[in-house]
Short mmCIF file of C-alpha atoms in Angstrom, two decimals:
data_model
loop_
_atom_site.label_atom_id
_atom_site.label_comp_id
_atom_site.label_asym_id
_atom_site.label_seq_id
_atom_site.Cartn_x
_atom_site.Cartn_y
_atom_site.Cartn_z
CA UNK A 30 -4.11 10.56 -47.52
CA UNK A 31 -6.00 8.24 -49.83
CA UNK A 32 -7.35 4.84 -48.93
CA UNK A 33 -4.94 3.29 -51.42
CA UNK A 34 -1.99 4.86 -49.62
CA UNK A 35 -3.28 3.65 -46.25
CA UNK A 36 -3.45 0.07 -47.47
CA UNK A 37 0.02 0.00 -49.00
CA UNK A 38 2.84 -2.10 -47.49
CA UNK A 39 3.11 -2.50 -43.73
CA UNK A 40 0.08 -0.28 -43.14
CA UNK A 41 -2.04 -2.82 -44.98
CA UNK A 42 -0.67 -5.63 -42.84
CA UNK A 43 -1.41 -3.69 -39.67
CA UNK A 44 -4.94 -2.97 -40.85
CA UNK A 45 -5.47 -6.64 -41.66
CA UNK A 46 -4.14 -7.68 -38.24
CA UNK A 47 -6.43 -5.24 -36.46
CA UNK A 48 -9.42 -6.37 -38.52
CA UNK A 49 -8.69 -10.03 -37.80
CA UNK A 50 -8.22 -9.37 -34.07
CA UNK A 51 -11.55 -7.54 -33.91
CA UNK A 52 -13.26 -10.32 -35.84
CA UNK A 53 -11.84 -12.97 -33.54
CA UNK A 54 -12.82 -10.96 -30.47
CA UNK A 55 -16.34 -10.58 -31.83
CA UNK A 56 -16.54 -14.30 -32.55
CA UNK A 57 -15.33 -15.19 -29.08
CA UNK A 58 -17.75 -12.73 -27.50
CA UNK A 59 -20.58 -14.38 -29.38
CA UNK A 60 -19.53 -17.86 -28.21
CA UNK A 61 -18.54 -17.06 -24.65
CA UNK A 62 -21.74 -16.37 -22.75
CA UNK A 63 -21.82 -17.60 -19.18
CA UNK A 64 -23.96 -20.65 -18.39
CA UNK A 65 -27.19 -20.19 -16.42
CA UNK A 66 -27.16 -20.54 -12.64
CA UNK A 67 -30.60 -22.12 -12.42
CA UNK A 68 -30.56 -25.45 -10.62
CA UNK A 69 -27.32 -24.70 -8.80
CA UNK A 70 -27.20 -26.66 -5.55
CA UNK A 71 -27.81 -24.81 -2.29
CA UNK A 72 -25.79 -25.26 0.88
CA UNK A 73 -24.82 -23.35 3.99
CA UNK A 74 -22.29 -23.38 6.80
CA UNK A 75 -22.44 -26.02 9.51
CA UNK A 76 -25.20 -25.05 11.98
CA UNK A 77 -23.97 -23.82 15.35
CA UNK A 78 -25.34 -26.78 17.32
CA UNK A 79 -23.64 -29.26 14.97
CA UNK A 80 -20.42 -27.23 15.12
CA UNK A 81 -20.41 -27.40 18.91
CA UNK A 82 -20.78 -31.18 18.80
CA UNK A 83 -17.52 -31.66 16.90
CA UNK A 84 -14.32 -32.43 18.78
CA UNK A 85 -12.95 -28.99 17.97
CA UNK A 86 -16.18 -27.31 19.06
CA UNK A 87 -16.31 -29.18 22.36
CA UNK A 88 -12.67 -28.35 23.09
CA UNK A 89 -13.22 -24.65 22.41
CA UNK A 90 -16.54 -24.32 24.25
CA UNK A 91 -15.09 -23.67 27.75
CA UNK A 92 -12.66 -20.95 26.66
CA UNK A 93 -15.25 -19.29 24.43
CA UNK A 94 -17.75 -19.31 27.31
CA UNK A 95 -15.14 -17.63 29.49
CA UNK A 96 -14.80 -14.78 26.95
CA UNK A 97 -18.37 -13.97 25.79
CA UNK A 98 -18.64 -11.60 22.87
CA UNK A 99 -14.92 -11.85 22.12
CA UNK A 100 -12.72 -13.69 19.64
CA UNK A 101 -9.50 -15.50 20.30
CA UNK A 102 -6.90 -14.13 17.89
CA UNK A 103 -3.50 -15.70 17.25
CA UNK A 104 -1.16 -14.06 14.67
CA UNK A 105 0.57 -16.27 12.10
CA UNK A 106 3.55 -14.25 10.81
CA UNK A 107 5.70 -17.35 10.27
CA UNK A 108 5.22 -18.80 6.78
CA UNK A 109 5.76 -22.47 7.64
CA UNK A 110 3.46 -22.20 10.64
CA UNK A 111 0.79 -20.52 8.52
CA UNK A 112 0.96 -23.43 6.08
CA UNK A 113 0.90 -26.07 8.82
CA UNK A 114 -2.07 -24.39 10.48
CA UNK A 115 -4.20 -24.76 7.37
CA UNK A 116 -3.29 -28.41 6.82
CA UNK A 117 -3.83 -29.27 10.48
CA UNK A 118 -7.22 -27.56 10.45
CA UNK A 119 -8.15 -29.64 7.40
CA UNK A 120 -7.04 -32.78 9.23
CA UNK A 121 -8.99 -31.80 12.36
CA UNK A 122 -12.24 -31.06 10.50
CA UNK A 123 -15.03 -33.58 11.06
CA UNK A 124 -17.96 -32.01 9.21
CA UNK A 125 -17.12 -29.08 6.95
CA UNK A 126 -14.34 -27.07 5.34
CA UNK A 127 -15.26 -23.74 3.74
CA UNK A 128 -12.33 -22.25 1.82
CA UNK A 129 -12.08 -19.05 -0.21
CA UNK A 130 -8.97 -17.75 -2.02
CA UNK A 131 -7.81 -15.36 -4.70
CA UNK A 132 -4.77 -17.46 -5.74
CA UNK A 133 -4.14 -21.19 -5.36
CA UNK A 134 -0.96 -22.52 -6.99
CA UNK A 135 -0.31 -26.13 -7.99
CA UNK A 136 3.19 -26.02 -6.47
CA UNK A 137 4.53 -27.78 -3.36
CA UNK A 138 2.42 -26.14 -0.68
CA UNK A 139 -0.66 -25.71 -2.88
CA UNK A 140 -0.60 -29.39 -3.85
CA UNK A 141 -0.06 -30.58 -0.27
CA UNK A 142 -3.06 -28.51 0.78
CA UNK A 143 -5.16 -29.98 -2.04
CA UNK A 144 -4.16 -33.42 -0.79
CA UNK A 145 -5.36 -32.44 2.69
CA UNK A 146 -8.73 -31.38 1.25
CA UNK A 147 -9.03 -34.62 -0.69
CA UNK A 148 -8.24 -36.69 2.40
CA UNK A 149 -10.80 -34.72 4.42
CA UNK A 150 -13.42 -35.43 1.77
CA UNK A 151 -12.49 -39.13 1.88
CA UNK A 152 -13.29 -39.06 5.62
CA UNK A 153 -16.73 -37.68 4.85
CA UNK A 154 -16.02 -33.98 5.39
CA UNK A 155 -17.99 -31.68 3.08
CA UNK A 156 -15.52 -29.39 1.32
CA UNK A 157 -16.61 -26.18 -0.40
CA UNK A 158 -13.79 -24.51 -2.34
CA UNK A 159 -14.45 -21.06 -3.81
CA UNK A 160 -11.65 -19.66 -5.98
CA UNK A 161 -11.34 -16.47 -7.91
CA UNK A 162 -10.89 -17.56 -11.52
CA UNK A 163 -8.29 -14.96 -12.47
CA UNK A 164 -5.38 -17.17 -11.37
CA UNK A 165 -6.61 -20.70 -12.12
CA UNK A 166 -4.98 -20.98 -15.54
CA UNK A 167 -3.67 -24.53 -15.94
CA UNK A 168 -5.60 -25.85 -12.94
CA UNK A 169 -8.72 -27.05 -14.76
CA UNK A 170 -7.83 -30.80 -14.68
CA UNK A 171 -7.07 -30.65 -10.95
CA UNK A 172 -10.20 -28.65 -10.14
CA UNK A 173 -12.34 -30.99 -12.25
CA UNK A 174 -11.03 -34.01 -10.32
CA UNK A 175 -11.72 -32.34 -7.00
CA UNK A 176 -15.19 -31.28 -8.10
CA UNK A 177 -15.95 -34.85 -9.19
CA UNK A 178 -15.57 -36.09 -5.60
CA UNK A 179 -19.02 -36.49 -4.01
CA UNK A 180 -17.93 -34.54 -0.93
CA UNK A 181 -16.17 -31.67 -2.73
CA UNK A 182 -17.81 -28.75 -4.49
CA UNK A 183 -15.71 -26.24 -6.42
CA UNK A 184 -17.02 -22.86 -7.57
CA UNK A 185 -15.28 -20.16 -9.59
CA UNK A 186 -15.86 -16.46 -8.97
CA UNK A 187 -16.31 -14.27 -12.05
CA UNK A 188 -15.09 -17.09 -14.30
CA UNK A 189 -13.51 -16.88 -17.73
CA UNK A 190 -15.64 -18.76 -20.23
CA UNK A 191 -12.78 -19.01 -22.72
CA UNK A 192 -10.25 -21.27 -20.93
CA UNK A 193 -7.28 -20.54 -23.20
CA UNK A 194 -5.52 -17.19 -23.14
CA UNK A 195 -7.30 -15.00 -20.56
CA UNK A 196 -6.65 -11.90 -22.66
CA UNK A 197 -9.65 -12.73 -24.88
CA UNK A 198 -11.88 -12.73 -21.84
CA UNK A 199 -10.66 -9.28 -20.86
CA UNK A 200 -11.17 -8.00 -24.41
CA UNK A 201 -14.75 -9.23 -24.59
CA UNK A 202 -15.91 -8.86 -20.95
CA UNK A 203 -13.54 -6.39 -19.29
CA UNK A 204 -16.01 -4.63 -16.98
CA UNK A 205 -16.87 -7.91 -15.21
CA UNK A 206 -13.50 -9.67 -15.34
CA UNK A 207 -11.70 -6.60 -14.03
CA UNK A 208 -13.51 -7.22 -10.72
CA UNK A 209 -11.97 -10.00 -8.65
CA UNK A 210 -12.60 -11.80 -5.37
CA UNK A 211 -9.54 -11.03 -3.23
CA UNK A 212 -10.92 -12.60 -0.02
CA UNK A 213 -8.92 -15.25 1.86
CA UNK A 214 -10.42 -17.53 4.51
CA UNK A 215 -10.01 -21.15 5.63
CA UNK A 216 -12.73 -22.31 8.05
CA UNK A 217 -13.01 -25.71 9.74
CA UNK A 218 -16.31 -26.97 11.22
CA UNK A 219 -17.50 -23.36 11.74
CA UNK A 220 -15.25 -23.31 14.82
CA UNK A 221 -11.89 -21.92 13.68
CA UNK A 222 -10.86 -19.80 10.73
CA UNK A 223 -7.67 -18.41 9.19
CA UNK A 224 -8.05 -14.93 7.69
CA UNK A 225 -5.38 -12.58 6.39
CA UNK A 226 -3.22 -11.64 3.46
CA UNK A 227 -1.78 -14.95 2.29
CA UNK A 228 -2.83 -16.72 -0.86
CA UNK A 229 -1.99 -20.41 -1.27
CA UNK A 230 1.37 -21.09 -2.91
CA UNK A 231 5.07 -21.49 -2.27
CA UNK A 232 5.79 -17.75 -2.52
CA UNK A 233 3.40 -17.13 0.40
CA UNK A 234 4.65 -20.01 2.56
CA UNK A 235 8.40 -19.52 2.05
CA UNK A 236 8.95 -22.61 -0.10
CA UNK A 237 10.68 -21.14 -3.14
CA UNK A 238 14.00 -19.62 -4.17
CA UNK A 239 12.15 -16.91 -6.08
CA UNK A 240 10.15 -14.00 -4.70
CA UNK A 241 9.03 -14.67 -1.12
CA UNK A 242 6.22 -12.63 0.36
CA UNK A 243 6.35 -11.29 3.90
CA UNK A 244 2.77 -11.76 5.05
CA UNK A 245 0.39 -11.99 7.99
CA UNK A 246 -2.62 -14.14 8.82
CA UNK A 247 -4.47 -14.73 12.06
CA UNK A 248 -6.36 -17.74 13.28
CA UNK A 249 -9.57 -16.87 15.06
CA UNK A 250 -11.98 -18.74 17.28
CA UNK A 251 -15.19 -17.51 18.87
CA UNK A 252 -18.31 -15.88 17.52
CA UNK A 253 -16.46 -14.02 14.73
CA UNK A 254 -15.96 -17.40 13.02
CA UNK A 255 -19.71 -17.60 12.49
CA UNK A 256 -19.59 -14.17 10.82
CA UNK A 257 -16.93 -15.46 8.43
CA UNK A 258 -19.07 -18.52 7.67
CA UNK A 259 -22.13 -16.35 7.00
CA UNK A 260 -20.03 -14.20 4.67
CA UNK A 261 -18.76 -17.29 2.87
CA UNK A 262 -22.36 -18.41 2.33
CA UNK A 263 -23.15 -15.06 0.72
CA UNK A 264 -20.26 -15.42 -1.71
CA UNK A 265 -21.02 -19.10 -2.37
CA UNK A 266 -24.59 -18.24 -3.35
CA UNK A 267 -23.75 -15.01 -5.19
CA UNK A 268 -24.46 -14.34 -8.85
CA UNK A 269 -20.71 -14.36 -9.53
CA UNK A 270 -20.04 -17.90 -8.23
CA UNK A 271 -20.37 -20.64 -10.84
CA UNK A 272 -20.15 -24.39 -10.23
CA UNK A 273 -16.86 -25.52 -11.76
CA UNK A 274 -18.60 -28.26 -13.72
CA UNK A 275 -20.47 -25.65 -15.75
CA UNK A 276 -17.26 -23.85 -16.71
CA UNK A 277 -14.50 -26.44 -17.11
CA UNK A 278 -14.45 -29.86 -18.82
CA UNK A 279 -15.38 -32.87 -16.69
CA UNK A 280 -12.61 -35.01 -15.21
CA UNK A 281 -11.63 -38.19 -16.96
CA UNK A 282 -12.89 -41.33 -15.17
CA UNK A 283 -10.24 -43.20 -13.18
CA UNK A 284 -10.04 -46.41 -11.14
CA UNK A 285 -10.96 -45.45 -7.56
CA UNK A 286 -8.97 -47.72 -5.28
CA UNK A 287 -9.04 -47.29 -1.52
CA UNK A 288 -6.83 -44.38 -0.53
CA UNK A 289 -6.04 -43.45 -4.13
CA UNK A 290 -6.08 -39.98 -5.59
CA UNK A 291 -7.03 -39.03 -9.18
CA UNK A 292 -4.28 -38.85 -11.79
CA UNK A 293 -3.77 -35.07 -12.07
CA UNK A 294 -3.56 -34.72 -8.29
CA UNK A 295 -1.24 -37.75 -8.07
CA UNK A 296 1.03 -36.29 -10.74
CA UNK A 297 1.16 -32.96 -8.92
CA UNK A 298 1.87 -34.74 -5.63
CA UNK A 299 4.68 -36.81 -7.13
CA UNK A 300 6.25 -33.65 -8.50
CA UNK A 301 5.85 -31.77 -5.21
CA UNK A 302 7.21 -34.58 -3.05
CA UNK A 303 10.24 -35.02 -5.30
CA UNK A 304 11.34 -31.48 -4.50
CA UNK A 305 13.74 -31.35 -1.51
CA UNK A 306 11.91 -28.26 -0.23
CA UNK A 307 8.84 -30.37 0.51
CA UNK A 308 10.59 -32.11 3.38
CA UNK A 309 10.65 -28.96 5.49
CA UNK A 310 6.90 -28.57 5.18
CA UNK A 311 6.19 -32.21 5.92
CA UNK A 312 8.41 -31.84 8.99
CA UNK A 313 6.49 -28.72 10.02
CA UNK A 314 3.26 -30.73 9.89
CA UNK A 315 4.70 -33.54 11.98
CA UNK A 316 6.16 -31.31 14.65
CA UNK A 317 3.62 -28.49 14.92
CA UNK A 318 1.83 -28.56 18.30
CA UNK A 319 -0.78 -26.12 17.03
CA UNK A 320 -3.97 -28.20 17.05
CA UNK A 321 -3.05 -29.87 20.34
CA UNK A 322 -2.46 -26.48 21.95
CA UNK A 323 -5.68 -25.09 20.49
CA UNK A 324 -7.88 -27.96 21.66
CA UNK A 325 -6.30 -27.95 25.12
CA UNK A 326 -6.73 -24.21 25.53
CA UNK A 327 -2.96 -23.82 25.68
CA UNK A 328 -2.52 -21.59 22.63
CA UNK A 329 -1.61 -18.08 23.74
CA UNK A 330 -4.45 -16.31 21.94
CA UNK A 331 -5.45 -12.70 22.47
CA UNK A 332 -9.11 -12.42 23.48
CA UNK A 333 -10.58 -9.19 22.17
CA UNK A 334 -13.66 -7.67 20.65
CA UNK A 335 -13.33 -8.47 16.94
CA UNK A 336 -15.48 -7.43 14.01
CA UNK A 337 -15.39 -8.95 10.58
CA UNK A 338 -15.52 -6.46 7.71
CA UNK A 339 -16.09 -7.44 4.10
CA UNK A 340 -17.48 -6.32 0.80
CA UNK A 341 -20.85 -7.52 -0.41
CA UNK A 342 -20.27 -10.08 -3.19
CA UNK A 343 -22.40 -7.96 -5.54
CA UNK A 344 -19.30 -5.75 -5.80
CA UNK A 345 -18.05 -8.43 -8.19
CA UNK A 346 -20.71 -7.24 -10.64
CA UNK A 347 -20.31 -3.56 -9.84
CA UNK A 348 -23.59 -3.43 -7.94
CA UNK A 349 -22.43 -2.84 -4.33
CA UNK A 350 -22.64 0.71 -3.07
CA UNK A 351 -22.08 2.72 0.10
CA UNK A 352 -22.52 0.74 3.29
CA UNK A 353 -22.03 -2.56 1.42
CA UNK A 354 -18.36 -1.69 0.78
CA UNK A 355 -15.60 -2.72 3.17
CA UNK A 356 -13.97 0.71 2.95
CA UNK A 357 -17.15 2.31 4.29
CA UNK A 358 -17.39 -0.24 7.12
CA UNK A 359 -13.76 0.34 8.06
CA UNK A 360 -14.33 4.08 8.30
CA UNK A 361 -17.36 3.52 10.53
CA UNK A 362 -15.55 1.13 12.87
CA UNK A 363 -12.14 2.82 13.04
CA UNK A 364 -13.44 6.38 13.00
CA UNK A 365 -10.68 8.96 12.72
CA UNK A 366 -7.37 8.28 14.50
CA UNK A 367 -6.41 10.97 16.99
CA UNK A 368 -2.85 10.05 18.01
CA UNK A 369 -1.17 7.42 15.81
CA UNK A 370 -1.69 5.48 12.59
CA UNK A 371 0.79 2.75 11.60
CA UNK A 372 -0.05 1.39 8.17
CA UNK A 373 1.42 -1.63 6.36
CA UNK A 374 0.40 -2.11 2.73
CA UNK A 375 2.36 -3.80 -0.08
CA UNK A 376 0.36 -2.03 -2.79
CA UNK A 377 -0.08 1.47 -1.40
CA UNK A 378 -1.74 3.80 -3.90
CA UNK A 379 -3.23 6.64 -1.82
CA UNK A 380 -4.56 8.74 -4.76
CA UNK A 381 -5.04 12.48 -4.40
CA UNK A 382 -8.01 12.09 -2.05
CA UNK A 383 -6.10 9.66 0.15
CA UNK A 384 -3.12 11.99 0.34
CA UNK A 385 -5.45 14.79 1.45
CA UNK A 386 -7.12 12.62 4.09
CA UNK A 387 -3.78 11.48 5.52
CA UNK A 388 -2.37 15.00 5.35
CA UNK A 389 -5.40 16.37 7.22
CA UNK A 390 -4.84 13.78 9.96
CA UNK A 391 -1.16 14.66 10.18
CA UNK A 392 -2.05 18.36 10.42
CA UNK A 393 -4.15 17.50 13.49
CA UNK A 394 -1.12 15.98 15.19
CA UNK A 395 -1.59 12.32 14.27
CA UNK A 396 1.72 10.52 13.84
CA UNK A 397 1.48 8.49 10.61
CA UNK A 398 3.98 5.85 9.52
CA UNK A 399 3.63 3.82 6.32
CA UNK A 400 5.51 0.66 5.32
CA UNK A 401 5.24 -0.43 1.70
CA UNK A 402 7.48 -2.09 -0.89
CA UNK A 403 10.51 -0.43 -2.42
CA UNK A 404 10.79 -0.43 -6.19
CA UNK A 405 13.29 -3.29 -5.96
CA UNK A 406 10.96 -5.34 -3.74
CA UNK A 407 7.60 -4.82 -5.42
CA UNK A 408 6.22 -7.50 -7.74
CA UNK A 409 3.97 -4.96 -9.53
CA UNK A 410 5.94 -1.99 -10.85
CA UNK A 411 2.79 -0.26 -12.16
CA UNK A 412 1.40 -0.11 -8.62
CA UNK A 413 4.67 1.40 -7.41
CA UNK A 414 4.21 4.09 -10.05
CA UNK A 415 0.80 4.89 -8.59
CA UNK A 416 2.41 5.33 -5.17
CA UNK A 417 5.65 7.03 -6.17
CA UNK A 418 4.04 10.16 -7.57
CA UNK A 419 2.46 10.88 -4.17
CA UNK A 420 5.58 10.44 -2.01
CA UNK A 421 6.67 14.06 -1.98
CA UNK A 422 3.22 15.32 -0.93
CA UNK A 423 3.02 12.73 1.86
CA UNK A 424 6.47 13.64 3.17
CA UNK A 425 5.69 17.36 3.01
CA UNK A 426 2.68 16.63 5.22
CA UNK A 427 4.97 15.08 7.84
CA UNK A 428 4.11 11.44 7.12
CA UNK A 429 6.97 8.94 7.54
CA UNK A 430 7.52 6.57 4.62
CA UNK A 431 9.42 3.28 4.75
CA UNK A 432 10.04 1.00 1.78
CA UNK A 433 10.95 -2.63 2.42
CA UNK A 434 14.30 -3.78 1.03
CA UNK A 435 14.27 -6.65 -1.44
CA UNK A 436 16.73 -8.62 0.71
CA UNK A 437 16.40 -8.99 4.46
CA UNK A 438 19.40 -10.06 6.49
CA UNK A 439 19.19 -11.40 10.01
CA UNK A 440 20.95 -13.73 12.38
CA UNK A 441 19.64 -16.63 14.38
CA UNK A 442 15.94 -17.44 14.25
CA UNK A 443 14.55 -13.99 15.00
CA UNK A 444 12.03 -12.84 12.45
CA UNK A 445 13.16 -9.30 11.50
CA UNK A 446 9.80 -8.08 10.22
CA UNK A 447 7.99 -9.38 13.27
CA UNK A 448 4.25 -8.91 13.21
CA UNK A 449 4.24 -8.03 9.52
CA UNK A 450 5.29 -11.50 8.41
CA UNK A 451 8.23 -13.79 7.94
CA UNK A 452 11.48 -12.53 6.43
CA UNK A 453 11.12 -12.36 2.68
CA UNK A 454 11.93 -10.34 -0.41
CA UNK A 455 8.56 -8.64 -0.94
CA UNK A 456 5.96 -7.29 1.47
CA UNK A 457 2.46 -8.76 1.16
CA UNK A 458 0.93 -8.18 4.62
CA UNK A 459 -2.00 -5.79 4.92
CA UNK A 460 -2.48 -4.41 8.40
CA UNK A 461 -2.68 -1.20 10.38
CA UNK A 462 -2.93 -0.03 13.96
CA UNK A 463 -4.83 3.09 15.05
CA UNK A 464 -4.31 5.01 18.30
CA UNK A 465 -2.52 2.04 19.86
CA UNK A 466 -5.91 0.37 20.37
CA UNK A 467 -7.32 -1.11 17.17
CA UNK A 468 -5.75 -3.36 14.57
CA UNK A 469 -6.88 -4.40 11.09
CA UNK A 470 -5.68 -7.65 9.49
CA UNK A 471 -7.00 -8.92 6.18
CA UNK A 472 -6.80 -8.81 2.40
CA UNK A 473 -7.48 -5.09 1.92
CA UNK A 474 -4.78 -3.09 0.13
CA UNK A 475 -4.85 0.66 0.46
CA UNK A 476 -5.39 1.21 -3.23
CA UNK A 477 -8.30 2.03 -5.58
CA UNK A 478 -8.63 -1.61 -6.68
CA UNK A 479 -9.43 -2.74 -3.14
CA UNK A 480 -11.65 0.27 -2.62
CA UNK A 481 -13.70 0.05 -5.80
CA UNK A 482 -13.13 -3.16 -7.78
CA UNK A 483 -12.08 -6.23 -5.79
CA UNK A 484 -13.99 -7.79 -2.92
CA UNK A 485 -12.04 -7.93 0.35
CA UNK A 486 -12.25 -9.44 3.85
CA UNK A 487 -10.63 -8.72 7.20
CA UNK A 488 -10.88 -8.32 10.96
CA UNK A 489 -10.81 -5.21 13.12
CA UNK A 490 -9.49 -6.25 16.52
CA UNK A 491 -9.75 -4.01 19.59
CA UNK A 492 -6.42 -5.05 21.08
CA UNK A 493 -3.81 -2.70 22.54
CA UNK A 494 -1.45 -5.70 22.76
CA UNK A 495 -1.55 -6.35 19.02
CA UNK A 496 -1.37 -2.62 18.29
CA UNK A 497 1.77 -2.39 20.45
CA UNK A 498 3.35 -5.23 18.45
CA UNK A 499 2.87 -3.29 15.24
CA UNK A 500 4.19 -0.08 16.80
CA UNK A 501 7.18 -2.00 18.15
CA UNK A 502 7.90 -3.31 14.66
CA UNK A 503 8.01 0.24 13.34
CA UNK A 504 10.17 1.40 16.25
CA UNK A 505 12.78 -1.37 16.29
CA UNK A 506 12.73 -3.48 13.13
CA UNK A 507 11.37 -1.52 10.20
CA UNK A 508 14.17 1.11 10.25
CA UNK A 509 16.71 -1.71 9.81
CA UNK A 510 14.80 -3.69 7.17
CA UNK A 511 13.46 -0.83 5.07
CA UNK A 512 14.67 2.34 3.43
CA UNK A 513 13.32 5.53 4.96
CA UNK A 514 12.28 8.02 2.30
CA UNK A 515 13.17 11.62 3.09
CA UNK A 516 13.07 15.07 1.53
CA UNK A 517 16.22 17.14 1.11
CA UNK A 518 16.31 20.87 1.80
CA UNK A 519 16.02 21.33 -1.95
CA UNK A 520 12.80 19.27 -2.03
CA UNK A 521 14.34 16.18 -3.62
CA UNK A 522 13.68 12.61 -2.53
CA UNK A 523 16.44 10.48 -1.05
CA UNK A 524 16.56 7.12 0.69
CA UNK A 525 18.34 6.16 3.91
CA UNK A 526 19.43 2.66 4.88
CA UNK A 527 20.19 2.31 8.57
CA UNK A 528 22.64 -0.24 10.00
CA UNK A 529 22.56 -1.90 13.41
CA UNK A 530 25.52 0.22 14.57
CA UNK A 531 23.53 3.40 13.92
CA UNK A 532 25.32 4.43 10.73
CA UNK A 533 23.31 5.49 7.70
CA UNK A 534 23.80 5.16 3.95
CA UNK A 535 22.17 7.67 1.63
CA UNK A 536 20.83 6.94 -1.87
CA UNK A 537 19.75 9.71 -4.22
CA UNK A 538 17.94 7.31 -6.57
CA UNK A 539 15.70 4.38 -5.69
CA UNK A 540 18.07 1.77 -4.21
CA UNK A 541 18.84 -1.55 -5.92
CA UNK A 542 16.85 -0.61 -9.03
CA UNK A 543 18.01 -0.23 -12.60
CA UNK A 544 17.83 2.93 -14.66
CA UNK A 545 15.33 1.27 -17.02
CA UNK A 546 13.05 0.14 -14.20
CA UNK A 547 13.05 3.63 -12.71
CA UNK A 548 12.38 5.13 -16.12
CA UNK A 549 9.48 2.77 -16.76
CA UNK A 550 7.90 3.69 -13.42
CA UNK A 551 8.32 7.41 -14.19
CA UNK A 552 6.57 6.98 -17.53
CA UNK A 553 3.74 4.89 -16.09
CA UNK A 554 3.15 7.44 -13.32
CA UNK A 555 2.25 10.05 -15.95
CA UNK A 556 -0.85 8.16 -17.04
CA UNK A 557 -4.16 8.49 -15.11
CA UNK A 558 -4.47 4.79 -14.25
CA UNK A 559 -4.75 4.96 -10.44
CA UNK A 560 -8.31 3.64 -10.57
CA UNK A 561 -7.08 0.40 -12.16
CA UNK A 562 -4.26 -0.23 -9.66
#
């Protein structure tokens, strides 16, 4: 084929489009270098002595002294309570708030939390807010206003220099921008912290008619809080964390009256408060006894040996290896289960090596149960494709698979998913229990992205009580709220939905999913993209 033929008609237009796209990408790459980090301010978590002198620290001192070397752990499966806990911690803070998240939405709950941070800063609390930049599109005016407050510092992890369409950043800097900070922590005065799976937004706190995520956080007090603060300091000072003012435009000046908030935050607040759904969350704040119970030692926490596990922030640049990776630390702490392993993961992509490891455990007599999302419940179909192709091998090894339904029905106020989070349409909790003794709660998904690309954070808690709660969920609630995946005598997959009266309904294709969605997943599963999932 001659060059003249290639450039005829539509082929010529395609060639021109490709050439222009490459030229634009090259131009953007040349104009999108990151700013230097020299001169970046230095700061660290509130020193222990100062933390103990706060009201929260003084209230917690007696109970912490009574449980040396342990952490007080209180699960937060209820979405509204998880939201209220964060706001109330912000209101209780006297000195510092250190906050780290992968996603922060400017919706009802996200805006109310930003208001709480602003009000804390107005009281003189130093607020450090570290956000992964992958999901901040549209938030620049809000973040600039927060960062302009003398008591608030905002930093962005692995930021996009080009603030328009993020696709250009991926085209020009994929190897860096493909690595994200998935950590979630909310720490007040270095005395109490919330760690777990929830991001900040209505979908995670049950305040939307759309997809709702079933999730799990814990609040922790005790020495493990200091470990979280130390870890936050590492990320805050890492080579991937850029002061927001060096990345986004400065905020417009505004008239600062007493008690006022800047215009972008005010606009977001007006919009949030005009939504009828906001009333439920304001009511939750007014009626929650959480802080009072915590400071009086009345909160029914579980005291247990607890270890924080996290990735080194250098993973964000692809420089962390071996012992610096959370996956390696988990293996060291957990060891190898000998009797039971109950695993909850919304994005479960075991890969061939993971299937072999789980199969080897099952062959040694370990009972393994996995709860993940069904195709109808998942919010990332490509991840489901990475899981689906391994189902048959897992079932053949004797591993039980459950897939959460996209609609959960229940009566009264009982939470059907129990320890794994509030009733919702999509699983987002990340937890597991091993041998009925140890529990993990955090941000870590059992997929290659968490293993190799994203930074993660979580707790390993030596608590038979918490492990029993997870086992109880699998025994009593999961079979009613999830499809069990089984293998027929002919080696074909089928799904079973169990009713409260003991009857079962069989599905020979993935339930509540369209032909086109199933076809798309089948096609995606052919491609070798597990390492990106």
